């Protein structure tokens, strides 16, 4: 436990006060006790003085009596009575008497004290002095109270001898029963004084008086008071006693200074001094307390100030952190407002702004600006297959590559999911633009690494140049986008400059879209059938149903052109249903000629409405009465890429209907072997692009071989698409490809023509090739 200095001072003050109080009380009590015992002692002393004096007077009274009855006295009076003359006996007896009187005024050698009497006289009753120890000294007989000796034979009194009071002891002398004289003895004051002073300590202030009716006989006085001072005056602050002296009419009056008065340490003065001393001590304590209080206040203030300082610095720190935080968040906000969160590239808005300022600068300097619209090929598939995290990784790496391919001053922005914008100011020539685009393409030749897997991703780049391709940011962006779209149309992985004919393509797409709605509602489509041939027998074992549209305004439009538009505007569901129903009816009809199957193309868009699609297939089969086993549902890899559990379930349910499933255009999309295992396919169709240059390209042959081998391993039958030459047929045949389809056998044919062909083949049982073009 710790004491504060204030508490320590308070406790110290309290203890000191208590000590002083105790000291004063004890001193007072001591003094009182001392006074009491002193008083007792002095009372005893005065008593003893009085006793001694009593004894003394008794003794001298006896002496006087003895003298009065002494034989010398008696002899004298006897001689006197007998009438004896002085010359004869009387004179001698008087001489004896006087000798006796003188004897008593002589010092006693043995006792070494002075004589008790200064003078002894025998005064006759007739007032004559009969005998005198000191006959030369004057004596007034009138002072002898003769009358009083009638009542008592002895008397003591005091008379003034000059200015000195002397005590007389008198005794009557009787002869024959009559008073004849009085013995008068003057007491030796010296003896009296010595008798009393012998017991007294002279150091002490005191006074002793023997008081008689006639005056005071001062024995000693060391008080320094006047002998004449009244006792009431003296008694203040002194101890006063009075005592009657036995056998005398006298009193002893005594004054003593109290012992404590002289012993400073127990005196009232001492107490007063102590108390007085206590005043500065208490004052000191008070000031110490005040100083301490002031200190305390100062310390408290100091503490408060330091606390406030600490608090203030904390607040400052908090404020600083808050300001920093705000500044950072403002910077972040500003950064976020102009940058893409994922790649850190400039975002669309800021990209637009930069393009605008580049145009503004170019306009002033009469320069050209190159605008590149860059889109990754098949990014959506990658994203869906490998997950968004991998997709994000790919975008980040792409951003890095794009940045590294151009100058720091060039603008690289991300303007959409996998769309990037580049703005290259001060373009020297179209040649430079080509160089830049080629450079960019080259950066994509190196593989990407996603989750430690090597990946190749290509891009499609569209370019527009200020000022020839547009004078505003909007126009330039739109035109670069169109050019990019053209690259996609042309099979991706390339770059293209904008030219105005591209806009015509766009217009055509718009026209197709409009006409397609009309054609769909009016069912203005026709289904053509392309034979699928068994390569062993060269017999038609099936047909692929392919849509044909001959618009009165647009003319013949290829399904490769209108199907993607139908997929975008949603008409594909109606168109697809039409194709399925038509094909099923047609093939069901032809079952009588030969039990052939029909392959119908399904768009992945149709698979979005799974229940509906299942119903459509079931109803098509029901209505046409076509055995389910004769229907082949062709789907492309794109469906598999976007697949989910529902897709797998739907394909299984389609399969459960007894329908065959084929994977179309195998090898063009994002092929993954796992799909083949996962989905219940029975056929695989090798894309015709593999066969296009197969004859001249050994690597294509290898690929085809590999696909066939893999399909076999997975227990899938293989259909080769785009068989155009005999070499193709033979190669495939020799490599155990089961089925083939292509112009070599027949182009897609209208139903009537296909029917004729089928009938012809059945009738003649002729193997292909049949020249239908004739
Ligand atoms: P696909 O399913 O791969 O159909 C085969 C395409 O290859 C057909 O083009 C056909 O005419 C063509 N072809 C066949 N043999 C050869 C050949 O030896 N050489 C060449 N160069 N081409 C050959 P088509 O009819 O223009 O169809 C194009 C695509 O349109 C089809 O490709 C298919 O994906 C789609 N399509 C056609 N009809 C439909 C349909 O009813 N529904 C859906 N969803 N898509 C359809
Ligand atoms: Mg097909
Ligand atoms: Mg195909």
mmCIF file of C-alpha atoms in Angstrom, residues 334-587:
data_model
loop_
_atom_site.group_PDB
_atom_site.id
_atom_site.type_symbol
_atom_site.label_atom_id
_atom_site.label_comp_id
_atom_site.label_asym_id
_atom_site.label_seq_id
_atom_site.Cartn_x
_atom_site.Cartn_y
_atom_site.Cartn_z
ATOM 1 C CA UNK A 334 -10.417 7.333 -58.137
ATOM 2 C CA UNK A 335 -8.402 4.315 -59.255
ATOM 3 C CA UNK A 336 -11.496 2.105 -59.287
ATOM 4 C CA UNK A 337 -13.366 4.743 -61.252
ATOM 5 C CA UNK A 338 -10.777 4.638 -64.007
ATOM 6 C CA UNK A 339 -9.402 1.110 -63.740
ATOM 7 C CA UNK A 340 -10.548 -2.407 -64.154
ATOM 8 C CA UNK A 341 -10.454 -4.230 -60.825
ATOM 9 C CA UNK A 342 -9.292 -7.554 -62.194
ATOM 10 C CA UNK A 343 -6.548 -6.652 -64.615
ATOM 11 C CA UNK A 344 -5.607 -3.184 -63.417
ATOM 12 C CA UNK A 345 -6.030 -1.893 -66.938
ATOM 13 C CA UNK A 346 -7.883 1.288 -67.808
ATOM 14 C CA UNK A 347 -11.615 0.609 -67.757
ATOM 15 C CA UNK A 348 -14.128 1.227 -70.512
ATOM 16 C CA UNK A 349 -15.091 4.741 -69.408
ATOM 17 C CA UNK A 350 -11.510 5.901 -68.979
ATOM 18 C CA UNK A 351 -10.556 4.106 -72.220
ATOM 19 C CA UNK A 352 -13.256 6.054 -74.069
ATOM 20 C CA UNK A 353 -11.943 9.266 -72.534
ATOM 21 C CA UNK A 354 -8.384 8.482 -73.570
ATOM 22 C CA UNK A 355 -9.536 7.667 -77.078
ATOM 23 C CA UNK A 356 -11.356 10.990 -77.214
ATOM 24 C CA UNK A 357 -8.313 12.936 -76.100
ATOM 25 C CA UNK A 358 -6.126 10.992 -78.546
ATOM 26 C CA UNK A 359 -8.519 11.973 -81.356
ATOM 27 C CA UNK A 360 -8.504 15.582 -80.153
ATOM 28 C CA UNK A 361 -4.691 15.653 -80.135
ATOM 29 C CA UNK A 362 -4.486 13.915 -83.537
ATOM 30 C CA UNK A 363 -6.911 16.413 -85.001
ATOM 31 C CA UNK A 364 -4.655 19.290 -83.988
ATOM 32 C CA UNK A 365 -1.468 17.597 -85.094
ATOM 33 C CA UNK A 366 -2.937 16.127 -88.270
ATOM 34 C CA UNK A 367 -2.013 12.626 -87.174
ATOM 35 C CA UNK A 368 -3.639 9.215 -87.339
ATOM 36 C CA UNK A 369 -4.852 7.093 -84.439
ATOM 37 C CA UNK A 370 -5.159 3.338 -84.493
ATOM 38 C CA UNK A 371 -8.003 1.772 -82.548
ATOM 39 C CA UNK A 372 -7.826 -1.969 -81.893
ATOM 40 C CA UNK A 373 -10.732 -4.012 -80.671
ATOM 41 C CA UNK A 374 -9.372 -7.261 -79.272
ATOM 42 C CA UNK A 375 -11.487 -10.234 -78.310
ATOM 43 C CA UNK A 376 -10.261 -13.579 -77.010
ATOM 44 C CA UNK A 377 -11.438 -16.581 -78.943
ATOM 45 C CA UNK A 378 -13.594 -19.096 -77.119
ATOM 46 C CA UNK A 379 -13.080 -17.328 -73.823
ATOM 47 C CA UNK A 380 -16.567 -18.202 -72.689
ATOM 48 C CA UNK A 381 -15.868 -21.870 -73.184
ATOM 49 C CA UNK A 382 -12.654 -21.664 -71.184
ATOM 50 C CA UNK A 383 -14.400 -19.773 -68.448
ATOM 51 C CA UNK A 384 -17.202 -22.314 -68.269
ATOM 52 C CA UNK A 385 -14.968 -25.343 -68.517
ATOM 53 C CA UNK A 386 -12.157 -24.394 -66.180
ATOM 54 C CA UNK A 387 -14.055 -22.087 -63.922
ATOM 55 C CA UNK A 388 -14.105 -18.371 -63.324
ATOM 56 C CA UNK A 389 -10.853 -18.336 -61.400
ATOM 57 C CA UNK A 390 -9.020 -19.771 -64.377
ATOM 58 C CA UNK A 391 -10.879 -17.320 -66.623
ATOM 59 C CA UNK A 392 -9.716 -14.457 -64.378
ATOM 60 C CA UNK A 393 -6.155 -15.736 -64.555
ATOM 61 C CA UNK A 394 -6.343 -15.852 -68.322
ATOM 62 C CA UNK A 395 -7.629 -12.275 -68.477
ATOM 63 C CA UNK A 396 -4.846 -11.063 -66.184
ATOM 64 C CA UNK A 397 -2.184 -12.788 -68.248
ATOM 65 C CA UNK A 398 -3.759 -11.426 -71.427
ATOM 66 C CA UNK A 399 -3.648 -7.899 -69.983
ATOM 67 C CA UNK A 400 0.047 -8.358 -69.206
ATOM 68 C CA UNK A 401 0.781 -9.582 -72.702
ATOM 69 C CA UNK A 402 -1.128 -6.745 -74.315
ATOM 70 C CA UNK A 403 0.672 -4.155 -72.211
ATOM 71 C CA UNK A 404 4.044 -5.667 -72.970
ATOM 72 C CA UNK A 405 3.334 -5.597 -76.720
ATOM 73 C CA UNK A 406 2.922 -1.810 -76.936
ATOM 74 C CA UNK A 407 4.513 1.405 -75.744
ATOM 75 C CA UNK A 408 3.799 2.821 -72.320
ATOM 76 C CA UNK A 409 2.091 5.811 -73.898
ATOM 77 C CA UNK A 410 -0.360 3.618 -75.769
ATOM 78 C CA UNK A 411 -3.701 2.955 -74.177
ATOM 79 C CA UNK A 412 -4.682 -0.564 -73.194
ATOM 80 C CA UNK A 413 -8.155 -0.855 -71.699
ATOM 81 C CA UNK A 414 -10.498 -3.658 -70.776
ATOM 82 C CA UNK A 415 -13.909 -2.771 -72.052
ATOM 83 C CA UNK A 416 -15.844 -5.977 -71.527
ATOM 84 C CA UNK A 417 -15.554 -9.596 -70.373
ATOM 85 C CA UNK A 418 -12.852 -10.650 -72.805
ATOM 86 C CA UNK A 419 -12.819 -7.491 -74.887
ATOM 87 C CA UNK A 420 -9.889 -5.131 -74.878
ATOM 88 C CA UNK A 421 -9.338 -1.774 -76.492
ATOM 89 C CA UNK A 422 -6.047 -0.343 -77.634
ATOM 90 C CA UNK A 423 -5.451 3.186 -78.727
ATOM 91 C CA UNK A 424 -2.191 3.864 -80.569
ATOM 92 C CA UNK A 425 -1.692 7.562 -81.215
ATOM 93 C CA UNK A 426 0.455 9.004 -83.984
ATOM 94 C CA UNK A 427 0.101 6.027 -86.345
ATOM 95 C CA UNK A 428 2.532 6.393 -89.212
ATOM 96 C CA UNK A 429 0.937 4.068 -91.757
ATOM 97 C CA UNK A 430 -1.403 1.127 -92.240
ATOM 98 C CA UNK A 431 1.744 -0.984 -92.451
ATOM 99 C CA UNK A 432 2.599 -0.015 -88.917
ATOM 100 C CA UNK A 433 -0.895 -0.993 -87.825
ATOM 101 C CA UNK A 434 -0.410 -4.425 -89.415
ATOM 102 C CA UNK A 435 2.879 -4.759 -87.617
ATOM 103 C CA UNK A 436 1.286 -3.915 -84.297
ATOM 104 C CA UNK A 437 -1.531 -6.412 -84.896
ATOM 105 C CA UNK A 438 0.916 -9.130 -85.932
ATOM 106 C CA UNK A 439 2.934 -8.431 -82.848
ATOM 107 C CA UNK A 440 -0.119 -8.826 -80.704
ATOM 108 C CA UNK A 441 -1.042 -12.074 -82.433
ATOM 109 C CA UNK A 442 2.452 -13.328 -81.776
ATOM 110 C CA UNK A 443 2.201 -12.705 -78.082
ATOM 111 C CA UNK A 444 -0.666 -15.170 -78.059
ATOM 112 C CA UNK A 445 1.383 -17.881 -79.676
ATOM 113 C CA UNK A 446 3.027 -18.677 -76.369
ATOM 114 C CA UNK A 447 0.935 -20.942 -74.154
ATOM 115 C CA UNK A 448 -0.926 -19.681 -71.120
ATOM 116 C CA UNK A 449 -0.569 -21.502 -67.872
ATOM 117 C CA UNK A 450 -3.701 -21.992 -65.864
ATOM 118 C CA UNK A 451 -3.469 -24.238 -62.835
ATOM 119 C CA UNK A 452 -0.219 -25.628 -64.174
ATOM 120 C CA UNK A 453 -1.970 -26.629 -67.365
ATOM 121 C CA UNK A 454 -0.687 -25.414 -70.671
ATOM 122 C CA UNK A 455 -3.222 -23.565 -72.775
ATOM 123 C CA UNK A 456 -3.375 -21.943 -76.150
ATOM 124 C CA UNK A 457 -5.705 -19.056 -76.635
ATOM 125 C CA UNK A 458 -6.085 -17.097 -79.803
ATOM 126 C CA UNK A 459 -7.539 -13.662 -80.336
ATOM 127 C CA UNK A 460 -9.490 -11.823 -82.926
ATOM 128 C CA UNK A 461 -8.479 -8.239 -83.581
ATOM 129 C CA UNK A 462 -10.479 -5.601 -85.388
ATOM 130 C CA UNK A 463 -8.862 -2.286 -86.326
ATOM 131 C CA UNK A 464 -10.145 1.140 -87.262
ATOM 132 C CA UNK A 465 -8.012 4.194 -88.071
ATOM 133 C CA UNK A 466 -8.726 7.840 -87.390
ATOM 134 C CA UNK A 467 -9.600 9.786 -89.465
ATOM 135 C CA UNK A 468 -10.366 7.539 -92.485
ATOM 136 C CA UNK A 469 -12.554 4.998 -90.644
ATOM 137 C CA UNK A 470 -14.358 7.496 -88.422
ATOM 138 C CA UNK A 471 -13.914 10.819 -86.775
ATOM 139 C CA UNK A 472 -15.530 10.182 -83.436
ATOM 140 C CA UNK A 473 -14.656 7.766 -80.659
ATOM 141 C CA UNK A 474 -18.051 6.081 -81.030
ATOM 142 C CA UNK A 475 -17.618 5.476 -84.767
ATOM 143 C CA UNK A 476 -14.059 4.247 -84.417
ATOM 144 C CA UNK A 477 -15.000 1.837 -81.640
ATOM 145 C CA UNK A 478 -18.031 0.545 -83.529
ATOM 146 C CA UNK A 479 -15.988 0.044 -86.681
ATOM 147 C CA UNK A 480 -13.130 -1.712 -84.900
ATOM 148 C CA UNK A 481 -15.776 -3.942 -83.297
ATOM 149 C CA UNK A 482 -17.249 -4.710 -86.722
ATOM 150 C CA UNK A 483 -13.803 -5.578 -88.053
ATOM 151 C CA UNK A 484 -13.246 -7.860 -85.063
ATOM 152 C CA UNK A 485 -16.613 -9.486 -85.654
ATOM 153 C CA UNK A 486 -15.556 -10.128 -89.211
ATOM 154 C CA UNK A 487 -12.472 -11.966 -87.995
ATOM 155 C CA UNK A 488 -14.683 -14.120 -85.799
ATOM 156 C CA UNK A 489 -16.882 -14.842 -88.764
ATOM 157 C CA UNK A 490 -13.869 -15.768 -90.775
ATOM 158 C CA UNK A 491 -12.858 -18.389 -88.288
ATOM 159 C CA UNK A 492 -11.206 -16.349 -85.533
ATOM 160 C CA UNK A 493 -7.495 -16.047 -84.681
ATOM 161 C CA UNK A 494 -6.605 -13.140 -86.894
ATOM 162 C CA UNK A 495 -6.912 -9.428 -87.451
ATOM 163 C CA UNK A 496 -8.784 -7.312 -89.869
ATOM 164 C CA UNK A 497 -9.063 -3.667 -90.850
ATOM 165 C CA UNK A 498 -12.417 -2.107 -91.014
ATOM 166 C CA UNK A 499 -13.821 -1.500 -94.427
ATOM 167 C CA UNK A 500 -17.184 -0.132 -95.357
ATOM 168 C CA UNK A 501 -18.362 -3.448 -96.837
ATOM 169 C CA UNK A 502 -18.341 -4.804 -93.346
ATOM 170 C CA UNK A 503 -21.121 -2.490 -92.545
ATOM 171 C CA UNK A 504 -22.987 -4.005 -95.440
ATOM 172 C CA UNK A 505 -22.587 -7.416 -93.740
ATOM 173 C CA UNK A 506 -24.052 -5.950 -90.639
ATOM 174 C CA UNK A 507 -26.945 -4.656 -92.656
ATOM 175 C CA UNK A 508 -27.400 -8.122 -94.160
ATOM 176 C CA UNK A 509 -27.547 -9.632 -90.717
ATOM 177 C CA UNK A 510 -30.243 -7.140 -89.818
ATOM 178 C CA UNK A 511 -32.149 -8.024 -92.967
ATOM 179 C CA UNK A 512 -31.759 -11.775 -92.328
ATOM 180 C CA UNK A 513 -33.012 -11.302 -88.814
ATOM 181 C CA UNK A 514 -36.142 -9.556 -90.072
ATOM 182 C CA UNK A 515 -36.784 -12.000 -92.917
ATOM 183 C CA UNK A 516 -36.138 -14.977 -90.683
ATOM 184 C CA UNK A 517 -39.040 -14.004 -88.448
ATOM 185 C CA UNK A 518 -41.239 -13.849 -91.468
ATOM 186 C CA UNK A 519 -39.964 -17.191 -92.827
ATOM 187 C CA UNK A 520 -40.387 -18.896 -89.477
ATOM 188 C CA UNK A 521 -43.959 -17.793 -89.068
ATOM 189 C CA UNK A 522 -44.736 -18.836 -92.623
ATOM 190 C CA UNK A 523 -42.647 -22.020 -92.415
ATOM 191 C CA UNK A 524 -40.795 -21.040 -95.557
ATOM 192 C CA UNK A 525 -37.991 -23.519 -94.949
ATOM 193 C CA UNK A 526 -37.240 -26.700 -96.661
ATOM 194 C CA UNK A 527 -35.396 -29.674 -95.318
ATOM 195 C CA UNK A 528 -32.714 -31.248 -97.503
ATOM 196 C CA UNK A 529 -31.294 -34.649 -96.872
ATOM 197 C CA UNK A 530 -27.698 -35.653 -97.329
ATOM 198 C CA UNK A 531 -27.023 -39.337 -97.406
ATOM 199 C CA UNK A 532 -24.852 -41.033 -94.802
ATOM 200 C CA UNK A 533 -23.189 -44.061 -96.273
ATOM 201 C CA UNK A 534 -21.820 -47.243 -94.780
ATOM 202 C CA UNK A 535 -18.252 -47.269 -96.033
ATOM 203 C CA UNK A 536 -18.131 -51.078 -96.121
ATOM 204 C CA UNK A 537 -21.147 -51.476 -98.323
ATOM 205 C CA UNK A 538 -21.408 -47.964 -99.722
ATOM 206 C CA UNK A 539 -25.148 -48.199 -98.965
ATOM 207 C CA UNK A 540 -27.206 -45.314 -97.616
ATOM 208 C CA UNK A 541 -27.892 -46.090 -94.018
ATOM 209 C CA UNK A 542 -29.211 -42.665 -93.111
ATOM 210 C CA UNK A 543 -29.502 -39.035 -93.924
ATOM 211 C CA UNK A 544 -28.652 -35.789 -92.276
ATOM 212 C CA UNK A 545 -31.478 -33.309 -92.323
ATOM 213 C CA UNK A 546 -30.214 -29.882 -93.346
ATOM 214 C CA UNK A 547 -32.345 -26.766 -93.487
ATOM 215 C CA UNK A 548 -32.646 -24.715 -96.600
ATOM 216 C CA UNK A 549 -34.129 -21.286 -96.877
ATOM 217 C CA UNK A 550 -34.807 -19.566 -100.146
ATOM 218 C CA UNK A 551 -36.033 -16.087 -99.312
ATOM 219 C CA UNK A 552 -37.791 -14.156 -101.987
ATOM 220 C CA UNK A 553 -35.787 -11.051 -101.199
ATOM 221 C CA UNK A 554 -32.470 -12.417 -99.950
ATOM 222 C CA UNK A 555 -32.366 -15.462 -102.155
ATOM 223 C CA UNK A 556 -30.831 -18.713 -100.846
ATOM 224 C CA UNK A 557 -29.475 -18.200 -97.345
ATOM 225 C CA UNK A 558 -27.118 -20.799 -95.930
ATOM 226 C CA UNK A 559 -27.982 -22.339 -92.597
ATOM 227 C CA UNK A 560 -24.410 -21.468 -91.546
ATOM 228 C CA UNK A 561 -25.554 -17.844 -91.881
ATOM 229 C CA UNK A 562 -29.107 -17.879 -90.573
ATOM 230 C CA UNK A 563 -28.813 -20.512 -87.851
ATOM 231 C CA UNK A 564 -26.471 -18.314 -85.686
ATOM 232 C CA UNK A 565 -28.908 -15.399 -86.153
ATOM 233 C CA UNK A 566 -31.826 -17.650 -85.229
ATOM 234 C CA UNK A 567 -29.888 -18.714 -82.195
ATOM 235 C CA UNK A 568 -29.462 -15.100 -81.189
ATOM 236 C CA UNK A 569 -33.066 -14.018 -81.734
ATOM 237 C CA UNK A 570 -34.517 -17.221 -80.264
ATOM 238 C CA UNK A 571 -36.253 -18.362 -83.483
ATOM 239 C CA UNK A 572 -34.070 -21.477 -83.435
ATOM 240 C CA UNK A 573 -36.562 -23.243 -81.152
ATOM 241 C CA UNK A 574 -39.366 -22.939 -83.687
ATOM 242 C CA UNK A 575 -37.079 -23.571 -86.653
ATOM 243 C CA UNK A 576 -35.484 -26.588 -84.950
ATOM 244 C CA UNK A 577 -38.889 -28.052 -84.093
ATOM 245 C CA UNK A 578 -39.938 -27.611 -87.708
ATOM 246 C CA UNK A 579 -36.814 -29.367 -88.967
ATOM 247 C CA UNK A 580 -37.247 -32.250 -86.512
ATOM 248 C CA UNK A 581 -40.911 -32.823 -87.278
ATOM 249 C CA UNK A 582 -40.365 -32.571 -91.031
ATOM 250 C CA UNK A 583 -37.380 -34.923 -90.949
ATOM 251 C CA UNK A 584 -39.107 -37.485 -88.737
ATOM 252 C CA UNK A 585 -42.185 -37.556 -90.935
ATOM 253 C CA UNK A 586 -40.086 -37.839 -94.027
ATOM 254 C CA UNK A 587 -37.823 -40.583 -92.753
#
